[in-house]
Amino acid sequence: PISGGKFNFTGIPFKIQLEDVNSKFVNLYMYIDTAGLIVRQQKLLPLLLDVWMSSPLKKDGVVSDVGEVIKRVNKVLLKMSISQGHSYLVIGAQMELDKLGQGLEFIRDRAYHSHFTIKELNTTITNRLSYKKPGATTILSNLFDGLY
């Protein structure tokens, strides 16, 4: 809540850092500690993140298909990313300042209303298994393309 032009952080149960930069854009980063996960959970985390980013949303009993979710994210966010470190996740989002409320609402919906189904899980697993690793010739060619 904003009171008298200032944010009230007393009711928020985690650390927040705000920097006031005169810009029409907002970058938001959330760091999530994963150090408490057991080994099996850590191994499954990349799969969960892939499914999470490509799943539909279910809010108030209504399931939005992935196409609708993609349209919404493209409308309110300029960029959304997830990266995984050894004991943490970073969820990042960039949005225009005038779409901050819509962007935060989308991130909240993505966090609390993602709808996981066997279909999305199977699609994600199939995509991960069918990923073709580049051969030595392709890697060498790409290196030379970058150098010359």
Tab-separated table of C-alpha atoms in Angstrom:
chain	number	residue	atom	x	y	z
A	1	PRO	CA	0.000	0.000	0.000
A	2	ILE	CA	1.109	3.528	-0.739
A	3	SER	CA	0.568	6.088	1.993
A	4	GLY	CA	1.501	9.733	1.579
A	5	GLY	CA	3.604	8.967	-1.520
A	6	LYS	CA	5.659	6.320	0.301
A	7	PHE	CA	5.498	2.544	0.314
A	8	ASN	CA	4.593	0.807	3.567
A	9	PHE	CA	6.753	-2.339	3.844
A	10	THR	CA	5.754	-3.413	7.356
A	11	GLY	CA	3.322	-6.116	6.223
A	12	ILE	CA	5.594	-7.714	3.626
A	13	PRO	CA	7.313	-10.895	4.904
A	14	PHE	CA	10.431	-10.670	2.716
A	15	LYS	CA	13.201	-8.266	1.751
A	16	ILE	CA	12.530	-5.595	-0.849
A	17	GLN	CA	14.875	-3.156	-2.506
A	18	LEU	CA	13.513	-0.258	-4.524
A	19	GLU	CA	15.524	2.099	-6.636
A	20	ASP	CA	13.951	5.234	-7.999
A	21	VAL	CA	15.146	5.779	-11.547
A	22	ASN	CA	13.450	8.288	-13.838
A	23	SER	CA	12.332	5.869	-16.548
A	24	LYS	CA	9.246	4.723	-18.412
A	25	PHE	CA	10.189	1.099	-17.723
A	26	VAL	CA	10.243	-1.119	-14.642
A	27	ASN	CA	12.543	-4.090	-14.111
A	28	LEU	CA	11.438	-6.493	-11.402
A	29	TYR	CA	13.544	-9.367	-10.072
A	30	MET	CA	12.415	-11.918	-7.513
A	31	TYR	CA	15.028	-14.139	-5.919
A	32	ILE	CA	13.723	-17.418	-4.507
A	33	ASP	CA	15.879	-19.510	-2.186
A	34	THR	CA	15.890	-23.190	-3.208
A	35	ALA	CA	18.575	-24.347	-0.762
A	36	GLY	CA	15.974	-26.195	1.312
A	37	LEU	CA	14.950	-28.514	-1.525
A	38	ILE	CA	15.946	-32.170	-1.366
A	39	VAL	CA	18.059	-33.568	-4.229
A	40	ARG	CA	15.055	-35.078	-6.057
A	41	GLN	CA	13.193	-31.768	-5.939
A	42	GLN	CA	16.275	-29.924	-7.236
A	43	LYS	CA	16.552	-32.345	-10.154
A	44	LEU	CA	12.874	-31.877	-11.066
A	45	LEU	CA	12.946	-28.074	-10.715
A	46	PRO	CA	13.981	-27.341	-14.366
A	47	LEU	CA	11.065	-29.465	-15.603
A	48	LEU	CA	8.661	-27.704	-13.228
A	49	LEU	CA	9.875	-24.312	-14.441
A	50	ASP	CA	9.427	-25.284	-18.105
A	51	VAL	CA	5.908	-26.561	-17.460
A	52	TRP	CA	5.121	-23.530	-15.290
A	53	MET	CA	6.062	-21.070	-18.053
A	54	SER	CA	4.049	-22.902	-20.720
A	55	SER	CA	0.955	-23.884	-18.739
A	56	PRO	CA	-2.508	-22.360	-18.967
A	57	LEU	CA	-4.000	-20.392	-16.084
A	58	LYS	CA	-7.032	-21.402	-14.031
A	59	LYS	CA	-8.621	-18.507	-12.193
A	60	ASP	CA	-12.078	-18.482	-10.622
A	61	GLY	CA	-12.715	-21.912	-12.146
A	62	VAL	CA	-12.061	-20.706	-15.709
A	63	VAL	CA	-9.122	-22.187	-17.622
A	64	SER	CA	-7.360	-19.817	-20.032
A	65	ASP	CA	-5.574	-21.695	-22.768
A	66	VAL	CA	-1.905	-21.115	-23.468
A	67	GLY	CA	-2.699	-18.900	-26.475
A	68	GLU	CA	-4.696	-16.498	-24.289
A	69	VAL	CA	-1.918	-16.485	-21.690
A	70	ILE	CA	0.681	-15.661	-24.358
A	71	LYS	CA	-1.481	-12.802	-25.683
A	72	ARG	CA	-1.820	-11.437	-22.155
A	73	VAL	CA	1.883	-11.650	-21.355
A	74	ASN	CA	2.767	-9.956	-24.665
A	75	LYS	CA	0.280	-7.194	-23.896
A	76	VAL	CA	1.546	-6.340	-20.400
A	77	LEU	CA	5.184	-7.485	-20.211
A	78	LEU	CA	8.098	-6.630	-22.436
A	79	LYS	CA	10.090	-9.564	-21.123
A	80	MET	CA	9.803	-12.349	-18.562
A	81	SER	CA	12.595	-14.723	-17.688
A	82	ILE	CA	13.543	-17.407	-15.212
A	83	SER	CA	17.052	-18.514	-14.410
A	84	GLN	CA	18.245	-21.106	-11.968
A	85	GLY	CA	21.401	-20.939	-9.891
A	86	HIS	CA	22.833	-23.508	-7.501
A	87	SER	CA	20.517	-22.615	-4.621
A	88	TYR	CA	18.182	-19.969	-5.995
A	89	LEU	CA	15.806	-18.972	-8.769
A	90	VAL	CA	15.567	-15.550	-10.337
A	91	ILE	CA	12.279	-14.530	-11.911
A	92	GLY	CA	12.628	-11.350	-13.900
A	93	ALA	CA	10.099	-9.172	-15.669
A	94	GLN	CA	10.253	-5.925	-17.578
A	95	MET	CA	7.237	-3.745	-18.253
A	96	GLU	CA	6.297	-0.201	-19.103
A	97	LEU	CA	5.652	1.945	-16.028
A	98	ASP	CA	2.029	2.578	-17.013
A	99	LYS	CA	1.459	-1.220	-17.175
A	100	LEU	CA	3.027	-1.957	-13.776
A	101	GLY	CA	-0.286	-2.937	-12.154
A	102	GLN	CA	-1.233	-5.277	-15.012
A	103	GLY	CA	2.278	-6.763	-15.033
A	104	LEU	CA	2.242	-7.474	-11.302
A	105	GLU	CA	-1.233	-8.991	-11.615
A	106	PHE	CA	-0.012	-11.299	-14.397
A	107	ILE	CA	3.009	-12.408	-12.339
A	108	ARG	CA	0.728	-13.083	-9.363
A	109	ASP	CA	-1.676	-15.061	-11.562
A	110	ARG	CA	1.224	-17.028	-13.055
A	111	ALA	CA	2.470	-17.839	-9.536
A	112	TYR	CA	-0.868	-18.732	-7.946
A	113	HIS	CA	-3.133	-19.831	-10.793
A	114	SER	CA	-0.965	-21.943	-13.101
A	115	HIS	CA	-2.900	-25.008	-14.229
A	116	PHE	CA	-0.675	-28.042	-14.675
A	117	THR	CA	-2.036	-30.901	-16.735
A	118	ILE	CA	-0.587	-34.144	-18.037
A	119	LYS	CA	-0.806	-32.680	-21.555
A	120	GLU	CA	1.571	-29.787	-20.737
A	121	LEU	CA	3.874	-32.112	-18.809
A	122	ASN	CA	4.068	-34.607	-21.698
A	123	THR	CA	4.636	-31.814	-24.241
A	124	THR	CA	7.440	-30.329	-22.151
A	125	ILE	CA	9.114	-33.697	-21.593
A	126	THR	CA	8.852	-34.528	-25.313
A	127	ASN	CA	10.373	-31.163	-26.244
A	128	ARG	CA	13.229	-31.650	-23.785
A	129	LEU	CA	13.944	-35.201	-24.989
A	130	SER	CA	13.810	-34.295	-28.680
A	131	TYR	CA	16.273	-31.425	-28.272
A	132	LYS	CA	19.137	-32.168	-30.610
A	133	LYS	CA	22.583	-31.261	-29.351
A	134	PRO	CA	24.780	-29.578	-31.930
A	135	GLY	CA	27.658	-31.554	-33.375
A	136	ALA	CA	31.299	-30.466	-33.347
A	137	THR	CA	31.082	-29.147	-36.925
A	138	THR	CA	28.091	-26.930	-36.070
A	139	ILE	CA	29.812	-25.579	-32.968
A	140	LEU	CA	33.006	-24.836	-34.919
A	141	SER	CA	31.017	-23.156	-37.708
A	142	ASN	CA	29.150	-20.970	-35.191
A	143	LEU	CA	32.418	-19.996	-33.526
A	144	PHE	CA	33.912	-18.949	-36.852
A	145	ASP	CA	30.763	-17.016	-37.744
A	146	GLY	CA	31.148	-15.090	-34.495
A	147	LEU	CA	34.837	-14.373	-35.071
A	148	TYR	CA	34.762	-13.299	-38.723
